[in-house]
CSV table of C-alpha atoms and ligand atoms in Angstrom, one decimal:
chain,number,residue,atom,x,y,z
G,1,MET,CA,17.8,-10.0,-4.2
G,2,GLN,CA,17.5,-8.2,-7.4
G,3,LEU,CA,15.0,-4.9,-7.1
G,4,TYR,CA,14.2,-3.0,-10.1
G,5,ASN,CA,15.5,0.4,-9.9
G,6,THR,CA,13.6,3.7,-11.2
G,7,GLU,CA,16.9,5.6,-11.4
G,8,THR,CA,18.8,3.2,-14.0
G,9,ARG,CA,15.5,1.7,-15.3
G,10,ARG,CA,16.7,-1.7,-14.4
G,11,LYS,CA,17.1,-5.0,-12.2
G,12,GLU,CA,20.0,-4.5,-10.5
G,13,THR,CA,21.1,-7.0,-7.5
G,14,PHE,CA,20.6,-5.2,-4.0
G,15,ALA,CA,23.5,-5.5,-1.4
G,16,PRO,CA,23.3,-2.9,1.3
G,17,LEU,CA,25.6,0.0,1.7
G,18,HIS,CA,26.9,-0.8,5.3
G,19,SER,CA,27.0,-4.7,5.6
G,20,GLN,CA,25.4,-4.9,9.0
G,21,GLU,CA,21.9,-3.5,8.3
G,22,ALA,CA,20.1,-1.9,5.2
G,23,THR,CA,18.3,0.9,5.3
G,24,MET,CA,15.1,2.0,3.7
G,25,TYR,CA,12.9,5.3,3.7
G,26,CYS,CA,9.0,5.2,2.4
G,27,CYS,CA,7.0,8.0,2.0
G,28,GLY,CA,4.0,7.8,4.5
G,29,PRO,CA,0.4,9.1,4.3
G,30,THR,CA,-1.0,12.7,4.6
G,31,VAL,CA,-3.4,12.5,7.4
G,32,TYR,CA,-5.6,15.3,6.5
G,33,ASN,CA,-8.3,12.3,5.3
G,34,TYR,CA,-8.8,8.3,5.5
G,35,ALA,CA,-5.9,6.6,3.2
G,36,HIS,CA,-8.2,5.2,0.4
G,37,ILE,CA,-6.9,1.2,-1.1
G,38,GLY,CA,-5.0,2.7,-3.6
G,39,ASN,CA,-2.6,4.3,-1.1
G,40,MET,CA,-2.7,0.5,1.1
G,41,ARG,CA,-1.8,-1.1,-2.3
G,42,THR,CA,1.7,1.2,-1.8
G,43,TYR,CA,1.9,0.1,1.9
G,44,ILE,CA,1.4,-3.6,1.5
G,45,PHE,CA,3.7,-3.5,-1.4
G,46,GLU,CA,6.7,-1.9,0.4
G,47,ASP,CA,5.4,-4.5,3.1
G,48,LEU,CA,6.3,-7.6,1.0
G,49,LEU,CA,9.8,-5.6,0.6
G,50,ALA,CA,10.6,-5.2,4.2
G,51,ARG,CA,9.6,-8.8,4.9
G,52,THR,CA,11.8,-10.3,1.9
G,53,LEU,CA,14.6,-8.2,2.9
G,54,ARG,CA,14.7,-9.3,6.3
G,55,LEU,CA,15.2,-12.7,5.5
G,56,SER,CA,18.7,-12.1,4.7
G,57,LEU,CA,19.6,-9.1,6.8
G,58,PRO,CA,18.3,-6.8,9.6
G,59,LEU,CA,16.5,-3.9,8.2
G,60,LYS,CA,16.1,0.0,9.4
G,61,HIS,CA,12.9,1.0,7.8
G,62,VAL,CA,11.5,4.5,8.4
G,63,MET,CA,8.2,6.1,7.3
G,64,ASN,CA,7.2,9.7,8.1
G,65,VAL,CA,3.8,11.0,8.5
G,66,THR,CA,3.0,14.5,6.6
G,67,ASP,CA,0.9,16.5,9.1
G,68,VAL,CA,2.1,19.8,7.6
G,69,GLY,CA,3.1,21.1,4.7
G,70,HIS,CA,1.3,18.9,1.6
G,71,LEU,CA,-0.3,21.5,-0.6
G,72,VAL,CA,-3.2,21.0,-2.9
G,73,SER,CA,-1.0,21.5,-6.1
G,74,ASP,CA,2.6,19.5,-6.5
G,75,GLY,CA,3.3,23.2,-8.2
G,76,ASP,CA,3.7,25.0,-4.6
G,77,GLU,CA,0.3,26.3,-5.3
G,78,GLY,CA,-2.8,26.3,-3.2
G,79,GLU,CA,-3.7,25.5,0.1
G,80,ASP,CA,-2.5,23.1,2.2
G,81,LYS,CA,-4.2,20.0,2.8
G,82,MET,CA,-4.3,20.1,6.8
G,83,GLU,CA,-5.4,23.6,6.7
G,84,VAL,CA,-8.3,22.9,3.8
G,85,ALA,CA,-9.1,19.8,6.0
G,86,THR,CA,-9.7,22.0,9.1
G,87,ALA,CA,-12.2,24.1,7.1
G,88,ARG,CA,-13.8,20.9,6.0
G,89,GLU,CA,-14.6,19.5,9.3
G,90,ASN,CA,-14.4,21.8,12.0
G,91,LYS,CA,-11.7,20.4,14.1
G,92,SER,CA,-7.8,21.8,14.7
G,93,ALA,CA,-5.4,20.6,12.2
G,94,TRP,CA,-3.6,18.8,15.3
G,95,GLU,CA,-6.8,17.1,16.0
G,96,ILE,CA,-7.1,15.9,12.1
G,97,ALA,CA,-3.9,14.8,12.2
G,98,LYS,CA,-4.3,12.4,15.1
G,99,PHE,CA,-7.5,11.2,14.2
G,100,TYR,CA,-6.7,10.1,10.9
G,101,GLU,CA,-2.7,9.0,11.8
G,102,GLN,CA,-4.7,7.0,13.8
G,103,LYS,CA,-6.9,5.3,11.5
G,104,PHE,CA,-4.2,5.3,9.0
G,105,PHE,CA,-2.3,2.8,11.5
G,106,GLU,CA,-5.6,0.8,12.1
G,107,ASP,CA,-5.9,0.0,8.2
G,108,PHE,CA,-1.6,-0.3,8.2
G,109,ASP,CA,-1.9,-3.3,11.1
G,110,ALA,CA,-5.4,-4.8,9.5
G,111,LEU,CA,-3.4,-5.4,6.4
G,112,ASN,CA,-0.2,-7.3,8.4
G,113,CYS,CA,1.8,-4.5,7.2
G,114,THR,CA,4.9,-4.5,9.9
G,115,ARG,CA,5.3,-1.4,11.7
G,116,PRO,CA,8.0,0.6,10.7
G,117,THR,CA,11.3,0.8,12.9
G,118,VAL,CA,10.9,4.8,13.0
G,119,ILE,CA,8.0,6.4,12.4
G,120,SER,CA,8.5,10.3,12.0
G,121,ARG,CA,6.2,13.2,12.4
G,122,ALA,CA,6.9,16.0,9.9
G,123,THR,CA,5.8,18.6,12.4
G,124,ALA,CA,8.1,17.1,15.2
G,125,HIS,CA,11.4,17.5,12.9
G,126,ILE,CA,10.9,21.5,11.9
G,127,PRO,CA,14.3,22.1,13.5
G,128,GLU,CA,15.9,19.6,11.0
G,129,MET,CA,13.9,21.0,7.9
G,130,ILE,CA,15.0,24.3,8.7
G,131,ALA,CA,18.8,23.4,9.0
G,132,LEU,CA,18.7,21.7,5.7
G,133,VAL,CA,17.0,24.9,4.2
G,134,LYS,CA,19.9,26.9,5.8
G,135,THR,CA,22.8,24.5,5.0
G,136,LEU,CA,20.9,24.9,0.9
G,137,GLU,CA,20.8,28.6,1.4
G,138,GLU,CA,24.9,28.6,2.5
G,139,LYS,CA,25.7,26.5,-0.8
G,140,GLY,CA,23.6,28.9,-2.7
G,141,TYR,CA,21.0,26.9,-4.4
G,142,THR,CA,18.2,29.2,-2.7
G,143,TYR,CA,16.4,32.5,-3.6
G,144,ARG,CA,13.6,34.4,-1.9
G,145,THR,CA,10.5,35.3,-3.2
G,146,SER,CA,7.2,37.4,-1.6
G,147,ASP,CA,5.8,33.7,-0.6
G,148,GLY,CA,8.7,31.7,0.7
G,149,ILE,CA,12.4,30.4,0.0
G,150,TYR,CA,13.0,28.5,-3.2
G,151,TYR,CA,14.9,26.1,-4.3
G,152,ASP,CA,16.9,27.0,-7.6
G,153,THR,CA,16.6,23.8,-10.2
G,154,SER,CA,19.1,25.1,-12.8
G,155,LYS,CA,21.9,24.6,-10.5
G,156,PHE,CA,21.9,21.0,-9.7
G,157,ASP,CA,22.7,19.3,-12.5
G,158,ARG,CA,21.0,16.2,-11.6
G,159,TYR,CA,17.6,17.5,-11.6
G,160,ASP,CA,16.7,14.9,-14.3
G,161,ALA,CA,18.1,11.9,-12.5
G,162,LEU,CA,14.7,10.0,-12.2
G,163,VAL,CA,12.8,11.5,-15.1
G,164,GLY,CA,15.3,11.5,-17.7
G,165,ARG,CA,16.1,14.7,-20.1
G,166,SER,CA,13.8,14.4,-22.2
G,167,ARG,CA,10.6,13.8,-19.9
G,168,LEU,CA,11.8,16.8,-17.8
G,169,GLU,CA,11.3,18.9,-20.6
G,170,GLY,CA,7.6,18.2,-20.6
G,171,LEU,CA,7.3,18.3,-17.4
G,172,LYS,CA,8.9,21.7,-17.1
G,173,GLY,CA,6.4,22.7,-20.3
G,174,GLY,CA,3.2,21.5,-18.2
G,175,ALA,CA,4.7,23.4,-15.0
G,176,ARG,CA,5.2,26.7,-16.9
G,177,VAL,CA,1.4,27.0,-17.1
G,178,GLU,CA,0.9,27.7,-13.6
G,179,MET,CA,4.0,29.1,-12.8
G,180,SER,CA,4.1,32.1,-10.6
G,181,GLU,CA,6.5,34.8,-12.0
G,182,GLU,CA,8.3,35.2,-8.9
G,183,LYS,CA,9.8,31.7,-10.2
G,184,LYS,CA,13.2,31.5,-11.6
G,185,ASN,CA,12.5,28.2,-13.2
G,186,PRO,CA,9.0,26.3,-13.7
G,187,THR,CA,10.8,23.0,-11.8
G,188,ASP,CA,11.8,25.1,-8.8
G,189,PHE,CA,10.0,24.6,-5.6
G,190,ALA,CA,9.1,25.9,-2.2
G,191,LEU,CA,11.8,24.8,0.6
G,192,TRP,CA,9.9,26.6,3.4
G,193,LYS,CA,6.7,29.1,3.0
G,194,PHE,CA,5.7,32.1,4.8
G,195,SER,CA,2.2,32.0,6.5
G,196,PRO,CA,-0.1,34.4,4.4
G,197,LYS,CA,-0.4,37.9,6.0
G,198,ASP,CA,-3.8,38.5,6.4
G,199,LYS,CA,-4.4,35.2,8.0
G,200,LYS,CA,-2.8,32.9,11.1
G,201,ARG,CA,-2.1,29.8,10.2
G,202,GLN,CA,-2.9,26.6,13.0
G,203,MET,CA,0.3,25.5,12.2
G,204,GLU,CA,3.4,27.6,11.6
G,205,TRP,CA,6.8,27.9,13.2
G,206,ASP,CA,9.7,31.0,13.4
G,207,SER,CA,12.4,30.5,11.3
G,208,PRO,CA,15.6,32.6,9.6
G,209,TRP,CA,13.3,33.8,7.5
G,210,GLY,CA,10.1,34.7,8.9
G,211,VAL,CA,7.2,32.8,10.4
G,212,GLY,CA,5.7,29.7,8.2
G,213,PHE,CA,6.0,26.1,7.6
G,214,PRO,CA,8.5,23.8,5.4
G,215,GLY,CA,7.3,22.7,1.9
G,216,TRP,CA,6.5,18.9,1.8
G,217,HIS,CA,9.5,17.7,0.0
G,218,VAL,CA,11.7,19.0,2.6
G,219,GLU,CA,10.4,17.2,5.4
G,220,CYS,CA,10.9,13.9,3.8
G,221,SER,CA,15.1,14.5,2.9
G,222,ALA,CA,15.4,15.8,6.2
G,223,MET,CA,13.5,13.0,8.3
G,224,ALA,CA,15.7,10.5,5.9
G,225,MET,CA,18.6,11.5,6.5
G,226,LYS,CA,18.4,12.4,10.5
G,227,TYR,CA,17.2,8.7,10.4
G,228,LEU,CA,19.5,6.7,8.2
G,229,GLY,CA,22.3,9.2,7.1
G,230,PRO,CA,23.2,10.8,4.0
G,231,THR,CA,22.8,7.8,1.4
G,232,LEU,CA,19.9,5.6,1.9
G,233,ASP,CA,19.8,1.9,0.3
G,234,ILE,CA,16.2,2.1,-0.6
G,235,HIS,CA,13.6,4.7,-0.8
G,236,CYS,CA,10.4,3.5,-1.8
G,237,GLY,CA,6.5,5.2,-2.5
G,238,GLY,CA,4.3,5.0,-5.4
G,239,ILE,CA,5.2,6.0,-8.9
G,240,ASP,CA,3.3,9.4,-8.8
G,241,HIS,CA,6.1,10.7,-6.6
G,242,VAL,CA,8.6,10.0,-9.5
G,243,SER,CA,8.3,13.0,-11.3
G,244,VAL,CA,8.1,15.8,-8.5
G,245,HIS,CA,8.5,14.6,-5.1
G,246,HIS,CA,11.7,12.2,-5.1
G,247,THR,CA,13.0,14.4,-8.0
G,248,ASN,CA,13.2,17.5,-5.7
G,249,GLU,CA,14.5,15.2,-2.6
G,250,ILE,CA,17.4,14.1,-4.8
G,251,ALA,CA,18.1,18.1,-5.9
G,252,GLN,CA,17.7,19.0,-1.7
G,253,SER,CA,19.7,16.1,-0.6
G,254,GLU,CA,22.5,15.8,-2.7
G,255,ALA,CA,23.2,20.0,-3.2
G,256,ALA,CA,23.1,19.8,0.6
G,257,THR,CA,25.4,16.9,1.2
G,258,GLY,CA,27.5,16.5,-1.8
G,259,GLN,CA,26.7,12.4,-1.6
G,260,ARG,CA,24.5,10.3,-3.5
G,261,TYR,CA,21.2,10.1,-1.9
G,262,VAL,CA,19.6,6.9,-2.4
G,263,ARG,CA,21.0,4.1,-4.1
G,264,PHE,CA,17.5,2.3,-5.2
G,265,TRP,CA,14.5,4.1,-6.2
G,266,VAL,CA,11.3,1.6,-5.6
G,267,HIS,CA,8.2,2.6,-7.0
G,268,GLY,CA,4.8,0.9,-6.9
G,269,GLU,CA,2.1,1.1,-9.7
G,270,PHE,CA,-1.2,2.5,-8.8
G,271,LEU,CA,-4.4,0.8,-8.6
G,272,VAL,CA,-6.9,2.2,-10.7
G,273,LEU,CA,-10.7,2.1,-11.0
G,274,ARG,CA,-12.3,1.4,-13.7
G,275,ALA,CA,-13.9,5.1,-14.4
G,276,GLY,CA,-10.0,6.1,-13.7
G,277,LYS,CA,-7.9,7.5,-11.1
G,278,MET,CA,-8.8,7.0,-7.2
G,279,SER,CA,-7.8,9.9,-5.4
G,280,LYS,CA,-8.3,11.6,-1.7
G,281,SER,CA,-8.9,15.1,-2.9
G,282,GLY,CA,-11.3,13.8,-5.8
G,283,GLY,CA,-13.7,12.0,-3.4
G,284,THR,CA,-14.0,9.0,-5.4
G,285,PHE,CA,-12.1,6.7,-3.3
G,286,VAL,CA,-12.6,3.1,-1.3
G,287,THR,CA,-11.5,2.6,1.6
G,288,LEU,CA,-10.7,-0.4,3.8
G,289,GLN,CA,-13.7,0.0,5.6
G,290,THR,CA,-16.0,0.5,2.8
G,291,LEU,CA,-14.6,-2.9,2.2
G,292,ARG,CA,-15.3,-4.1,5.9
G,293,ASP,CA,-19.0,-2.9,5.5
G,294,LYS,CA,-19.2,-5.0,2.7
G,295,GLY,CA,-18.5,-8.1,4.5
G,296,TYR,CA,-14.8,-8.6,3.2
G,297,ASP,CA,-11.7,-9.3,5.6
G,298,PRO,CA,-8.7,-6.6,4.8
G,299,LEU,CA,-6.5,-9.6,4.5
G,300,ASP,CA,-8.8,-10.5,1.1
G,301,TYR,CA,-7.5,-6.9,0.1
G,302,ARG,CA,-4.0,-8.2,0.5
G,303,TYR,CA,-4.7,-11.3,-1.4
G,304,LEU,CA,-5.7,-9.4,-4.3
G,305,CYS,CA,-3.1,-7.5,-4.1
G,306,LEU,CA,-0.4,-10.2,-4.1
G,307,THR,CA,-2.3,-11.4,-7.3
G,308,ALA,CA,-0.2,-8.7,-9.7
G,309,HIS,CA,3.3,-7.4,-9.5
G,310,TYR,CA,4.1,-4.5,-7.9
G,311,ARG,CA,5.0,-2.7,-10.9
G,312,THR,CA,2.1,-3.1,-13.1
G,313,GLN,CA,-1.5,-1.3,-12.4
G,314,LEU,CA,-4.0,-3.0,-10.7
G,315,GLU,CA,-7.5,-2.4,-11.5
G,316,PHE,CA,-9.8,-3.0,-8.4
G,317,THR,CA,-12.8,-4.8,-9.2
G,318,TYR,CA,-15.3,-6.3,-6.3
G,319,GLU,CA,-15.7,-9.6,-8.8
G,320,SER,CA,-11.7,-9.6,-8.5
G,321,LEU,CA,-12.3,-9.0,-4.6
G,322,ASP,CA,-14.5,-12.1,-4.2
G,323,SER,CA,-12.3,-14.3,-6.5
G,324,ALA,CA,-9.3,-13.1,-3.8
G,325,ARG,CA,-11.5,-14.1,-0.9
G,326,LYS,CA,-12.5,-17.1,-2.3
G,327,SER,CA,-9.0,-18.2,-3.1
G,328,LEU,CA,-7.6,-17.1,0.4
G,329,GLN,CA,-10.6,-19.2,2.3
G,330,ILE,CA,-9.8,-22.6,0.0
G,331,LEU,CA,-5.9,-21.8,1.2
G,332,ARG,CA,-7.1,-21.7,4.8
G,333,ARG,CA,-8.7,-24.5,4.1
G,334,GLU,CA,-6.1,-26.5,2.7
G,335,ALA,CA,-4.1,-25.1,5.2
G,336,ALA,CA,-6.3,-26.2,8.2
G,337,LYS,CA,-6.7,-30.3,6.2
G,338,ALA,CA,-2.5,-30.2,5.9
G,339,LEU,CA,-2.5,-29.4,9.9
G,340,GLU,CA,-5.0,-31.9,10.9
G,341,ALA,CA,-2.9,-34.7,9.0
G,342,ALA,CA,0.2,-33.7,10.3
G,343,GLY,CA,-0.9,-34.6,13.7
G,344,ARG,CA,-2.0,-37.7,12.8
G,345,GLN,CA,1.6,-39.0,11.4
G,346,PRO,CA,5.2,-38.5,12.8
G,347,ALA,CA,6.9,-35.6,10.6
G,348,ALA,CA,9.3,-36.9,8.0
G,349,PHE,CA,11.2,-33.9,5.9
G,350,THR,CA,12.6,-34.5,2.7
G,351,THR,CA,14.3,-32.1,0.7
G,352,ALA,CA,11.0,-31.5,-1.3
G,353,LEU,CA,10.5,-28.9,1.5
G,354,GLU,CA,13.7,-27.2,1.0
G,355,GLU,CA,13.2,-27.3,-2.6
G,356,ALA,CA,9.8,-25.4,-2.4
G,357,LYS,CA,11.1,-23.1,0.0
G,358,LYS,CA,13.8,-22.0,-2.1
G,359,LEU,CA,11.4,-21.4,-5.1
G,360,PHE,CA,9.1,-19.4,-3.0
G,361,ARG,CA,11.9,-17.2,-2.2
G,362,THR,CA,13.4,-16.9,-5.2
G,363,ALA,CA,10.4,-15.6,-6.7
G,364,MET,CA,10.5,-12.9,-3.8
G,365,GLU,CA,13.6,-12.1,-4.4
G,366,ASP,CA,13.6,-11.7,-8.2
G,367,ASP,CA,12.1,-8.0,-7.8
G,368,LEU,CA,9.2,-9.2,-5.6
G,369,ASN,CA,7.6,-11.7,-7.9
G,370,ALA,CA,4.3,-12.2,-5.3
G,371,PRO,CA,1.9,-13.6,-8.3
G,372,LYS,CA,4.9,-16.2,-8.8
G,373,ALA,CA,5.3,-16.6,-5.1
G,374,LEU,CA,1.4,-17.4,-4.6
G,375,ALA,CA,1.5,-20.0,-7.9
G,376,VAL,CA,4.3,-22.0,-5.9
G,377,VAL,CA,2.5,-22.0,-2.9
G,378,TRP,CA,-0.7,-23.2,-4.9
G,379,GLU,CA,1.4,-25.9,-6.8
G,380,ASN,CA,2.5,-27.0,-3.3
G,381,MET,CA,-0.5,-27.2,-1.6
G,382,ARG,CA,-2.3,-29.0,-4.2
G,383,GLY,CA,0.5,-31.4,-5.5
G,384,ALA,CA,1.6,-34.2,-3.8
G,385,ALA,CA,5.6,-33.4,-3.6
G,386,LEU,CA,5.4,-32.3,0.4
G,387,ASN,CA,4.2,-34.5,3.0
G,388,PRO,CA,1.1,-32.8,5.3
G,389,ALA,CA,4.1,-32.3,7.6
G,390,GLU,CA,5.8,-30.4,5.3
G,391,LYS,CA,2.9,-28.5,3.8
G,392,VAL,CA,2.5,-26.9,7.0
G,393,ASP,CA,6.1,-26.3,7.3
G,394,PHE,CA,6.2,-24.6,3.9
G,395,LEU,CA,3.0,-22.6,4.2
G,396,ARG,CA,4.2,-21.0,7.8
G,397,PHE,CA,7.9,-19.8,6.1
G,398,ALA,CA,5.4,-18.8,3.1
G,399,ASP,CA,3.4,-17.0,5.4
G,400,THR,CA,5.9,-14.8,7.4
G,401,ILE,CA,6.4,-13.1,3.9
G,402,LEU,CA,2.7,-13.3,2.4
G,403,ALA,CA,1.1,-12.6,6.1
G,404,LEU,CA,-2.4,-13.5,5.2
G,405,ASP,CA,-3.0,-15.5,8.6
G,406,LEU,CA,-2.9,-18.6,6.2
G,407,PHE,CA,-3.7,-20.9,9.7
G,408,ARG,CA,-6.6,-19.0,10.9
G,409,ALA,CA,-9.8,-21.1,10.8
G,410,PRO,CA,-11.3,-20.8,7.5
G,411,GLU,CA,-14.5,-20.0,7.7
G,412,GLU,CA,-17.1,-22.7,6.9
G,413,GLU,CA,-18.2,-23.1,3.3
G,414,LYS,CA,-21.6,-21.6,3.2
G,415,THR,CA,-24.2,-22.9,1.5
G,416,GLU,CA,-27.2,-20.5,0.1
G,417,GLU,CA,-30.0,-20.0,2.9
G,418,LEU,CA,-33.2,-20.9,1.4
G,419,PRO,CA,-36.6,-19.0,2.3
G,420,ALA,CA,-38.2,-20.2,5.5
G,421,GLU,CA,-41.4,-21.1,3.3
G,422,VAL,CA,-39.2,-22.9,0.6
G,423,CYS,CA,-37.7,-25.0,3.6
G,424,GLN,CA,-41.0,-25.7,4.7
G,425,LEU,CA,-42.1,-27.1,1.6
G,426,LEU,CA,-39.0,-29.5,1.5
G,427,GLN,CA,-40.2,-30.6,4.8
G,428,GLN,CA,-43.5,-31.4,3.9
G,429,ARG,CA,-42.3,-33.3,0.3
G,430,ALA,CA,-39.4,-35.2,2.2
G,431,ALA,CA,-42.7,-36.3,4.7
G,432,ALA,CA,-44.7,-37.1,2.1
G,433,ARG,CA,-42.2,-39.4,0.2
G,434,ALA,CA,-41.5,-41.0,3.1
G,435,ALA,CA,-45.2,-41.5,3.5
G,436,LYS,CA,-45.2,-42.8,-0.1
G,437,ASP,CA,-48.1,-39.6,-1.0
G,438,TYR,CA,-46.3,-39.5,-4.1
G,439,LYS,CA,-49.2,-37.4,-5.7
G,440,LYS,CA,-48.7,-35.0,-2.4
G,441,SER,CA,-45.0,-34.7,-3.4
G,442,ASP,CA,-45.9,-33.8,-6.8
G,443,GLU,CA,-48.1,-31.0,-6.1
G,444,LEU,CA,-45.4,-29.9,-3.3
G,445,ARG,CA,-42.8,-30.0,-6.1
G,446,ALA,CA,-45.1,-27.4,-8.2
G,447,ALA,CA,-45.4,-25.5,-5.0
G,448,LEU,CA,-41.7,-25.2,-5.0
G,449,ALA,CA,-41.4,-24.5,-8.5
G,450,ALA,CA,-43.8,-21.8,-8.1
G,451,ALA,CA,-41.6,-20.4,-5.6
G,452,GLY,CA,-38.5,-20.3,-7.7
G,453,TYR,CA,-36.9,-23.5,-7.0
G,454,ARG,CA,-36.4,-26.7,-8.9
G,455,VAL,CA,-36.3,-29.8,-6.6
G,456,LYS,CA,-34.4,-33.1,-7.5
G,457,ASP,CA,-34.4,-36.5,-5.9
G,458,THR,CA,-30.9,-37.6,-5.3
G,459,PRO,CA,-29.6,-40.7,-3.3
G,460,GLN,CA,-28.4,-37.7,-0.6
G,461,GLY,CA,-32.3,-36.6,-0.4
G,462,GLN,CA,-34.0,-33.5,-2.0
G,463,GLN,CA,-31.5,-31.1,-3.8
G,464,THR,CA,-32.8,-27.3,-4.7
G,465,GLU,CA,-31.6,-25.2,-7.6
G,466,LYS,CA,-32.8,-21.8,-8.0
G,467,ILE,CA,-34.4,-21.5,-11.5
G,468,LYS,CA,-33.2,-18.3,-13.5
E,1,AMP,P1,-0.5,10.3,0.4
E,1,AMP,O1,-1.0,9.9,1.8
E,1,AMP,O2,-1.4,11.2,-0.8
E,1,AMP,O3,0.9,11.2,0.5
E,1,AMP,O4,-0.3,8.9,-0.6
E,1,AMP,C1,0.7,7.9,0.2
E,1,AMP,C2,1.4,6.7,-0.5
E,1,AMP,O5,0.2,6.1,-1.6
E,1,AMP,C3,2.3,7.6,-1.6
E,1,AMP,O6,3.3,6.4,-1.7
E,1,AMP,C4,1.5,7.8,-2.8
E,1,AMP,O7,2.2,7.4,-3.9
E,1,AMP,C5,0.5,6.3,-3.0
E,1,AMP,N1,-0.7,6.1,-3.6
E,1,AMP,C6,-1.1,7.1,-3.9
E,1,AMP,N2,-2.8,7.1,-4.8
E,1,AMP,C7,-2.2,5.6,-5.2
E,1,AMP,C8,-2.7,5.1,-5.8
E,1,AMP,N3,-3.9,5.4,-6.3
E,1,AMP,N4,-2.2,3.3,-6.1
E,1,AMP,C9,-1.4,3.2,-5.2
E,1,AMP,N5,-0.5,3.9,-4.7
E,1,AMP,C10,-1.0,5.5,-4.4
E,2,ZN,ZN1,8.0,11.4,0.7
């Protein structure tokens, strides 16, 4: 399989470090609010990757749930997002975490994303995080300020691994603006934050440095290495995590173990709105529930995501969602037709079937080219290369990756519902024409036009068209 690696900035051939199984860690949700469909685009791309990898080898997939420590600002300033939510909703931080985690997995499941092998909550791994910070302290990478234990990024040579030297300088410039006086370098970040002296936090723990809570970055490093060892094959996330979160994960993990942390960094591009960025904290977000309320099925959205490569931005519009929905319906009808036809004749498999499967798989294994894989599906469903039984077999195979429930019964093709008054006029007109009362028929035609409908007489009967 070819995968684009953010660190080397090129596609590389993927092979796991240990031949028996590949390992993958994906940054999970911060459970202080509903996930928006932008977040879900990232989980869909990660699911496509997991499903494609599993065509050739077992995969251990770990995803965390951030239920503490993700601060409002990436610069270690501001409040914990969980504590902000407690003020907003008048519930405990633990209740908030439980509620939004459950909501998250309802969406995750509805989008047919495969549950990870391990789902790890940050609050259940505090000892592992403390142990990691201790190791960093012993190795001389940390310093203390009045509000926490910080990582000294100037001591780590590969700090520019993901962003490159020149971009790092720009980031430092940006971070300097908000930098607290106690930080040694603008890019330094908190490993452990102390609880405020004047306020009791709901989520806090004892540590060798004082009561407090872990930094968001250290959570992912500690959990990823606990379950997958010091070197992971693949680490995924959205593109926004490259410059701070993942850069800091590399710094902590590699300084602690002395080994390469991640072999392949794989990042998904954003879903954007015409108005700009979709953000949870900004309140401008569309959730899967918003789409359900408007009558869409979650898999309509999954189809839409498959129409764009994961490394290109996707602009969300309801027009594109409509067209995704339509395409999925047509594909399900094609599947139903093939299934029906296959039942009427004995199955005969030819090399064309293997060829079609190979083309599909090659597209997915070429850095997850889902749009190309979908095109292969359409060509084979519409074309004559495959017989009905082969179409069924091919589609079943494709659906192990696409996960669009292609064999779900398709919805009936909807004809537009006519107002009751128009139906009545049409019935009267049909009766008049049957009685050869053409004068009455013409009067009724005029009445229909007044009601906004043009009527045409065809061999199949009367057909209406809305007058624009
Ligand atoms: P969060 O719950 O905010 O920590 O984000 C969960 C995942 O969604 C992370 O991998 C983010 O990088 C990703 N993400 C956030 N916003 C978007 C977006 N608009 N489009 C795609 N992915 C996003
Ligand atoms: Zn993470």
